[in-house]
Coordinates of C-alpha atoms in Angstrom, one line a residue:
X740 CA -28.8 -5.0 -21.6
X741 CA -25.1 -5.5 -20.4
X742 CA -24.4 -3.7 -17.3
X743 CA -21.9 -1.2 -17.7
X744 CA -18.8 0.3 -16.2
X745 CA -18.3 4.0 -15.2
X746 CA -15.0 5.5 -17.0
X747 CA -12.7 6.5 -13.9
X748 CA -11.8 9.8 -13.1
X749 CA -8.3 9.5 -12.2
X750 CA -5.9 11.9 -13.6
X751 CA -3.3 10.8 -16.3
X752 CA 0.1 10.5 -14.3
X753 CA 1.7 12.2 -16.5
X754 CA -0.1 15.2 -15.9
X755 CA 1.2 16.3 -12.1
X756 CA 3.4 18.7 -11.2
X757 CA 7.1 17.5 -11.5
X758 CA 8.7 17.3 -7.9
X759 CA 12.0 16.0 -7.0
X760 CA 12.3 12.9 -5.3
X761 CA 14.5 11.3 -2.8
X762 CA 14.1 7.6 -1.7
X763 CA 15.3 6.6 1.8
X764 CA 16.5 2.6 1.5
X765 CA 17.3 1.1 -2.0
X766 CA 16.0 -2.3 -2.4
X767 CA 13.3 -4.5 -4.3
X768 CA 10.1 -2.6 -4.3
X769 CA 11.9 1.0 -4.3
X770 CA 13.6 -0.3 -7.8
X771 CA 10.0 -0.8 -8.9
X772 CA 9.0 2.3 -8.1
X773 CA 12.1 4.7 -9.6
X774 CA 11.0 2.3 -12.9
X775 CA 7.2 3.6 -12.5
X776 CA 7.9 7.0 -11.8
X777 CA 10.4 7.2 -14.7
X778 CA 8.4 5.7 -17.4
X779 CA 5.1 7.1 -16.5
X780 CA 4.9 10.5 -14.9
X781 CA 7.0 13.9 -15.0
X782 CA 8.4 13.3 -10.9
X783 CA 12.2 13.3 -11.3
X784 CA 14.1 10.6 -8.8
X785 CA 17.2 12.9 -7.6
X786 CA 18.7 11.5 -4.9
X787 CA 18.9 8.5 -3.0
X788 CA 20.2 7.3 0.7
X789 CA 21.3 4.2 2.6
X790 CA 23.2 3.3 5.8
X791 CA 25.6 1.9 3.2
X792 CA 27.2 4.7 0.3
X793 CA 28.0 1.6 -1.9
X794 CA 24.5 0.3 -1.9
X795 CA 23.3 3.5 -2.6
X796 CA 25.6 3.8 -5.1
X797 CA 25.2 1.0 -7.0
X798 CA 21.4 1.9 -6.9
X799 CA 21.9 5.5 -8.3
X800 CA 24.3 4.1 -10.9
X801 CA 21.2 1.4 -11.9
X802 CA 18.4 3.7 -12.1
X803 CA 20.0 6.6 -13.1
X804 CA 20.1 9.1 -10.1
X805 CA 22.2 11.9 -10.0
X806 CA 23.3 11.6 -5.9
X807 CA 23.3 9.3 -3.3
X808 CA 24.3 9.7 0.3
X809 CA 25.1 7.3 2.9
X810 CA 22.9 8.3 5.6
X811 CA 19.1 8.7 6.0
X812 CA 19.4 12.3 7.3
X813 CA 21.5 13.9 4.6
X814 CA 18.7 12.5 2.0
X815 CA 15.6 14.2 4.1
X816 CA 18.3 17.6 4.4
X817 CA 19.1 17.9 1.1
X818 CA 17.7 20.8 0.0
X819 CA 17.1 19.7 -3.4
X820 CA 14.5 17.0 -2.6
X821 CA 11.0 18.0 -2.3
X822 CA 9.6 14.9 -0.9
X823 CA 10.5 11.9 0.2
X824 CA 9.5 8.1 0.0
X825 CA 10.5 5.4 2.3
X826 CA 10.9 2.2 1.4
X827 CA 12.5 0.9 4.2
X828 CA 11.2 -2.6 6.6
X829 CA 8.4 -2.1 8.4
X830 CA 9.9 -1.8 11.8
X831 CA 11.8 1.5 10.8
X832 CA 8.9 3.3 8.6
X833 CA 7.8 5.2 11.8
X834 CA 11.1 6.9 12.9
X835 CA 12.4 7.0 9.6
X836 CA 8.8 9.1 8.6
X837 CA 9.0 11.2 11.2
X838 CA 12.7 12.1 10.4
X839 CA 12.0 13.3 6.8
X840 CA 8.8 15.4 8.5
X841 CA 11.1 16.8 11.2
X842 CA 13.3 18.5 8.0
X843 CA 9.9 19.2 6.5
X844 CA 9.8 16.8 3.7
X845 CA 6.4 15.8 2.8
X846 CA 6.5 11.4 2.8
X847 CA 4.9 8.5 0.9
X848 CA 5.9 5.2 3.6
X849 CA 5.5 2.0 1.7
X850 CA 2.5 -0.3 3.4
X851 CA 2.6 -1.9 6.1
X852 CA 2.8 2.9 7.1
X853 CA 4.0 1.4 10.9
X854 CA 4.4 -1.5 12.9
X855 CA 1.2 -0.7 14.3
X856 CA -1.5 1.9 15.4
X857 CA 0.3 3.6 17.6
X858 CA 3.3 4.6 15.8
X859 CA 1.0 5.3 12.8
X860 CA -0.7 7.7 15.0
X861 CA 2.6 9.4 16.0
X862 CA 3.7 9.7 12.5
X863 CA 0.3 11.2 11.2
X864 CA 0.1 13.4 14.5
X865 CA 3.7 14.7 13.7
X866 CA 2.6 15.5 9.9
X867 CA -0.3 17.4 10.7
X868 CA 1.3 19.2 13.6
X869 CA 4.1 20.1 10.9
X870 CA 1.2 21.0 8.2
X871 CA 3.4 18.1 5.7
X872 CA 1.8 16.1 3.8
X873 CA 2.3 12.4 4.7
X874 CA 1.0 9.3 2.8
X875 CA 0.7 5.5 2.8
X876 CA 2.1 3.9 -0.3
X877 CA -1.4 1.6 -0.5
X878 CA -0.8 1.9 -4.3
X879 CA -3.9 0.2 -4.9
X880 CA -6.2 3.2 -4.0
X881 CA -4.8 5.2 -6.8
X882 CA -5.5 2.9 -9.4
X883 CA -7.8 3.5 -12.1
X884 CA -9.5 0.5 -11.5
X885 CA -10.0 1.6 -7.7
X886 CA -12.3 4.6 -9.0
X887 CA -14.3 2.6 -10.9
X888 CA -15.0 0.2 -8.2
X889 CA -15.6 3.6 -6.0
X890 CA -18.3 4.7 -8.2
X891 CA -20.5 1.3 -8.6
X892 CA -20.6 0.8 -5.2
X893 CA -21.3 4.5 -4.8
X894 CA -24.0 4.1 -7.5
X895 CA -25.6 1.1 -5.7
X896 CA -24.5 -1.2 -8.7
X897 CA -24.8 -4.3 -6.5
X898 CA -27.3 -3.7 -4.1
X899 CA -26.3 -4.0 -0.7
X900 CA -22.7 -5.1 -0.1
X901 CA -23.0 -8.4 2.5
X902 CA -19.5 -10.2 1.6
X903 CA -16.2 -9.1 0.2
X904 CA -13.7 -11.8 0.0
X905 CA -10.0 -11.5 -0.9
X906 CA -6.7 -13.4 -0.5
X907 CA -3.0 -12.2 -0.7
X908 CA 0.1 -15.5 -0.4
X909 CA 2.9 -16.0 -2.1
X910 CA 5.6 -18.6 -1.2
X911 CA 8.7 -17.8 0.4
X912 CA 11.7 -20.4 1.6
X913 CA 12.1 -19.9 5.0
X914 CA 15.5 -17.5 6.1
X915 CA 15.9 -16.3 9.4
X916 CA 17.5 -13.3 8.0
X917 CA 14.9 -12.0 5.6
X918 CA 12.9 -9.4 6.7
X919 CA 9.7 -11.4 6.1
X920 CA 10.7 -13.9 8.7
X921 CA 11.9 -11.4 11.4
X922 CA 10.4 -10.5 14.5
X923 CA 12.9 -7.3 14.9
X924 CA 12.2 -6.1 11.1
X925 CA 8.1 -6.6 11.9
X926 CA 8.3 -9.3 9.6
X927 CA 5.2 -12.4 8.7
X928 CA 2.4 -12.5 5.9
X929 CA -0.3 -9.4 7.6
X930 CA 2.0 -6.3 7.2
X931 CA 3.3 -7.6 4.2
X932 CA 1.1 -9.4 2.1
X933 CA -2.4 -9.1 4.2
X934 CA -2.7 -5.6 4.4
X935 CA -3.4 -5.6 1.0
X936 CA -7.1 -7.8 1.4
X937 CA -7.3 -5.7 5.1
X938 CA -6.9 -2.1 2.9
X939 CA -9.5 -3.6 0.5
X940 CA -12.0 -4.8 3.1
X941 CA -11.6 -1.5 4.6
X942 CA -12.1 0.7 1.5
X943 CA -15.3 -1.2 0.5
X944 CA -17.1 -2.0 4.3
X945 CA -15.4 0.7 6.3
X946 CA -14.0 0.1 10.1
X947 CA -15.1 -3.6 11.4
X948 CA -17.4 -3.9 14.1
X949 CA -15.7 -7.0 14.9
X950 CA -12.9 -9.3 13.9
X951 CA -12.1 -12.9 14.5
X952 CA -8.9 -14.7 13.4
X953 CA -6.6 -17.2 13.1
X954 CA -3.1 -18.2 11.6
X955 CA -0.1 -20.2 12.6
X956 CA 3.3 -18.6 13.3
X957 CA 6.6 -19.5 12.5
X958 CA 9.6 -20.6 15.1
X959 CA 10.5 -17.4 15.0
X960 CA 7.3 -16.0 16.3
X961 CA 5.7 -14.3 13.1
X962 CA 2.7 -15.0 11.1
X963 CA 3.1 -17.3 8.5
X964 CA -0.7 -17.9 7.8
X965 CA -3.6 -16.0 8.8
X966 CA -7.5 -16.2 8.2
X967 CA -9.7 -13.3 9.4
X968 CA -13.3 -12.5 9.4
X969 CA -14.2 -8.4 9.4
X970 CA -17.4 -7.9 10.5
X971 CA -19.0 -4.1 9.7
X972 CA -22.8 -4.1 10.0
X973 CA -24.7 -7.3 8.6
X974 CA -21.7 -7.6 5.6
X975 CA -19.0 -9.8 6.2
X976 CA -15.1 -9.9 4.9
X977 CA -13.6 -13.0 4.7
X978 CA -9.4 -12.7 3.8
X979 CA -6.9 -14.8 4.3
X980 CA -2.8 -14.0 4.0
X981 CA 0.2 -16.3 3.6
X982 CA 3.2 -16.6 3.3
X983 CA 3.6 -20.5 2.5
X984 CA 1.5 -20.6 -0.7
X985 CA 0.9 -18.6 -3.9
X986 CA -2.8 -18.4 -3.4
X987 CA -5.2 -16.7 -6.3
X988 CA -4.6 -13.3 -4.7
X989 CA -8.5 -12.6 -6.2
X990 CA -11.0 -10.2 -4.6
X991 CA -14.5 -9.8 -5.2
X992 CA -17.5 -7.9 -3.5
X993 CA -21.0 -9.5 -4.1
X994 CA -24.4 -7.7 -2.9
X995 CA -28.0 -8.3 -3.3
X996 CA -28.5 -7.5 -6.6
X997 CA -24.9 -7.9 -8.3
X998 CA -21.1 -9.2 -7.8
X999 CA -17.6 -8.0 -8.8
X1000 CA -14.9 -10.1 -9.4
X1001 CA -11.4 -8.7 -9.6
X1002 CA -8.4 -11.1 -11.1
X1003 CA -5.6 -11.7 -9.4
X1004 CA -3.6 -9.9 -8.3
X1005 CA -6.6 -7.5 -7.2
X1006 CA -4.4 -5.2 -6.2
X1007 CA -2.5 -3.8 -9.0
X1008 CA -4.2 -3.8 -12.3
X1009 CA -6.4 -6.2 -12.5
X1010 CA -9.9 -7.6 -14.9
X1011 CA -13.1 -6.6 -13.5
X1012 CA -16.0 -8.9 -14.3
X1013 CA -19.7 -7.1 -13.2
X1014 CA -22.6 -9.5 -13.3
X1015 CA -26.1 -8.3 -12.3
X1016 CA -29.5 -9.0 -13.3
X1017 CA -28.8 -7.3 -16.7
X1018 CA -25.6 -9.5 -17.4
X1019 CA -22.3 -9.8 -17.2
X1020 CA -19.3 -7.3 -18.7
X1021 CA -15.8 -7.4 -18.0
X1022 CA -13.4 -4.4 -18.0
X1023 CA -9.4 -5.5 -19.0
X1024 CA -6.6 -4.4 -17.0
X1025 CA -5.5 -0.9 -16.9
X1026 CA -2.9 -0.2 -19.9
X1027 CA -0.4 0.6 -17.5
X1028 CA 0.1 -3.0 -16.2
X1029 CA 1.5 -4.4 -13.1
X1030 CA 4.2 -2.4 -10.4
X1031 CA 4.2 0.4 -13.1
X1032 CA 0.8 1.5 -11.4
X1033 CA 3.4 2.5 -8.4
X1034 CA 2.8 5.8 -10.7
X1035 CA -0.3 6.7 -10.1
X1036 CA 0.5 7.1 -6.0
X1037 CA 3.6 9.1 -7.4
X1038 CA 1.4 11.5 -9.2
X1039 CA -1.8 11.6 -6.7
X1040 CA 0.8 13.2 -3.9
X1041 CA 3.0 15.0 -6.1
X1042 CA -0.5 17.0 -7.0
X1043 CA -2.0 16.9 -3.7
X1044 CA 1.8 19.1 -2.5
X1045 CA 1.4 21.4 -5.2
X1046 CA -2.3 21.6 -4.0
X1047 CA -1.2 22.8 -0.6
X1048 CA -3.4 19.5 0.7
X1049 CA -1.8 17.6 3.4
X1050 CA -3.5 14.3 3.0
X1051 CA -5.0 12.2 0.7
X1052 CA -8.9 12.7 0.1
X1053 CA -8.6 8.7 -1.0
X1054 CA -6.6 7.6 1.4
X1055 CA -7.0 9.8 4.8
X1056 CA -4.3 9.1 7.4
X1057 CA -7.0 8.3 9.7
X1058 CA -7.7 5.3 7.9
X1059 CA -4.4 4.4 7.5
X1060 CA -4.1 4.2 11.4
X1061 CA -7.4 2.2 11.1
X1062 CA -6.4 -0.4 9.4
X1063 CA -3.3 -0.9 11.5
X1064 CA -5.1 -1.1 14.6
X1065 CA -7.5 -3.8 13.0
X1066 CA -4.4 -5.8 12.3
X1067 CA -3.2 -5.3 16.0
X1068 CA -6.5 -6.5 17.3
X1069 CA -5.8 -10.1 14.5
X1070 CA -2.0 -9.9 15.8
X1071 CA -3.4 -10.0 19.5
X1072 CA -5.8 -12.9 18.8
X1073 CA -3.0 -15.1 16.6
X1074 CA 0.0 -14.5 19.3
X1075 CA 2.6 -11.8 17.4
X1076 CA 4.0 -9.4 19.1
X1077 CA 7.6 -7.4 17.7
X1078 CA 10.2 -7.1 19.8
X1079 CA 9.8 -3.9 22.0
X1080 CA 6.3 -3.0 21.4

């Protein structure tokens, strides 16, 4: 008998409540996610804002948005956005979410939420003292495939969990002045690239009991290379993050009576192969392929707003702040520190 895989529960994006959107800092990944939210759900990108008018601009004349603005607060005060999403460098996710809560827009803050624990804690203290829903953009946890790992390991399908193991590097040429390589803009591979294997340790073993690390830093002071052990219990995570390699950028979780292995890249969608006593089965990819799954966190807090829920049942902000303050404890122990922390 081939083992088989539950059918996940996740809602079709398409299917939430349309909201109007306004994105706080053009670039890269915020392109991706006007594509997502355009193709695959009913949200409507309205208006977006920049320190510069031109690059804001240019962006609303790419992606087809009605306004931009040259300033972060006239996008979180216009009163025609309902919610907000920042996509912004790490270093400024914290003050620029806690602007758009001020104005009492809820927020979705692209991962890394914060530089670290402590400013995630602010940001998640000021949303719930505001009552607005606030978010990290983990897009991973709102993919279908996520569910579906949910449910075998809530089903026992592979026995007790004792290792997860996952890897996140791509290469970059060194420049001083990209954000990846800058201490000021909280740049190196962990807030980047390894919260994605931290996130997934996280969501399979819960908080670490313990962690052990260690990485080599650039001149500049950030990470450029990190390996890290979680410990939770008697299981085990072994990740590793760079930013001087394209590694596999594979996952998989292996108990005592079964193992999942996820393709790369695990985090967006991926294969899952299932082998257990009964056999092997492999799931494909979701039909909604690559950084167009930036929908599914598009839809998941558009409906959790016209819920009246102010966090995320799949993603609590308290887990969020979790995460970060396991990759202060690996910062600590590999030498990185930002500038005025």
């Amino acid at each position: 008998m081939t083992p088989a895989f539950p059918t996940a529960r996740t809602p079709n994006p398409l299917d939430a409540p349309p909201l109007r959107w306004g994105v706080l800092a053009p670039g890269r990944i915020a392109a991706a996610f006007v594509t997502a939210v355009s193709r695959y759900t009913r949200q409507r990108v309205v208006a977006v804002g920049s320190r510069s008018l031109d690059r804001a601009q240019s962006f609303a004349a790419a992606h087809g948005i009605e306004r931009a603005v040259g300033s972060y607060a006239a996008l979180v005060d216009d009163p025609a956005v309902d919610v907000v999403y920042i996509a912004s460098p790490h270093s400024e996710h914290a003050t620029q979410a806690q602007l758009a809560i001020s104005a009492g827009k809820p927020v979705l803050v692209e991962k890394a939420f914060a530089r670290n624990a402590a400013e995630a804690q602010r940001v998640a203290a000021a949303a719930r003292d505001a009552g607005v829903p606030a978010m990290e953009a983990m897009w991973t946890r709102f993919l279908p495939q996520t569910d579906v790992i949910a449910q075998l390991l809530a089903d026992g399908a592979l026995g007790e969990v004792t290792t997860v193991l996952a890897d996140h590097g791509q290469y970059f040429t060194h420049d001083p002045q990209s954000r990846l390589f800058a201490p000021a803009l909280a740049g190196g591979a962990l807030l980047d690239l390894g919260v994605y294997p931290i996130s997934f340790a996280s969501f399979v073993l819960g908080a670490p009991d313990a962690v052990v690390a260690t990485g080599s830093l650039t001149d500049a002071g950030v990470d450029a290379q990190v390996s890290m052990t979680l410990v939770t219990g008697s299981a085990q995570a072994c990740l590793n993050t760079t930013l001087l390699a394209r590694t596999p950028t594979t996952a998989s979780i292996s108990g005592t009576t079964g193992s999942l292995e996820i393709s790369g890249p695990f985090y967006a969608p991926a294969t899952l192969a299932l082998t257990t006593a009964d056999g092997r089965s492999v799931r494909p990819p979701d039909p909604i392929a690559g950084h167009l799954g930036l929908c599914h966190e598009a839809a998941h807090l558009a409906q959790l707003i016209a819920d009246g829920a102010t966090e995320s049942p799949l993603l609590p902000l308290d887990e969020t702040v979790r995460t970060l303050r396991t990759i202060d404890e690996i910062r600590r122990q590999v030498g990185v520190t930002y500038p005025g922390e």
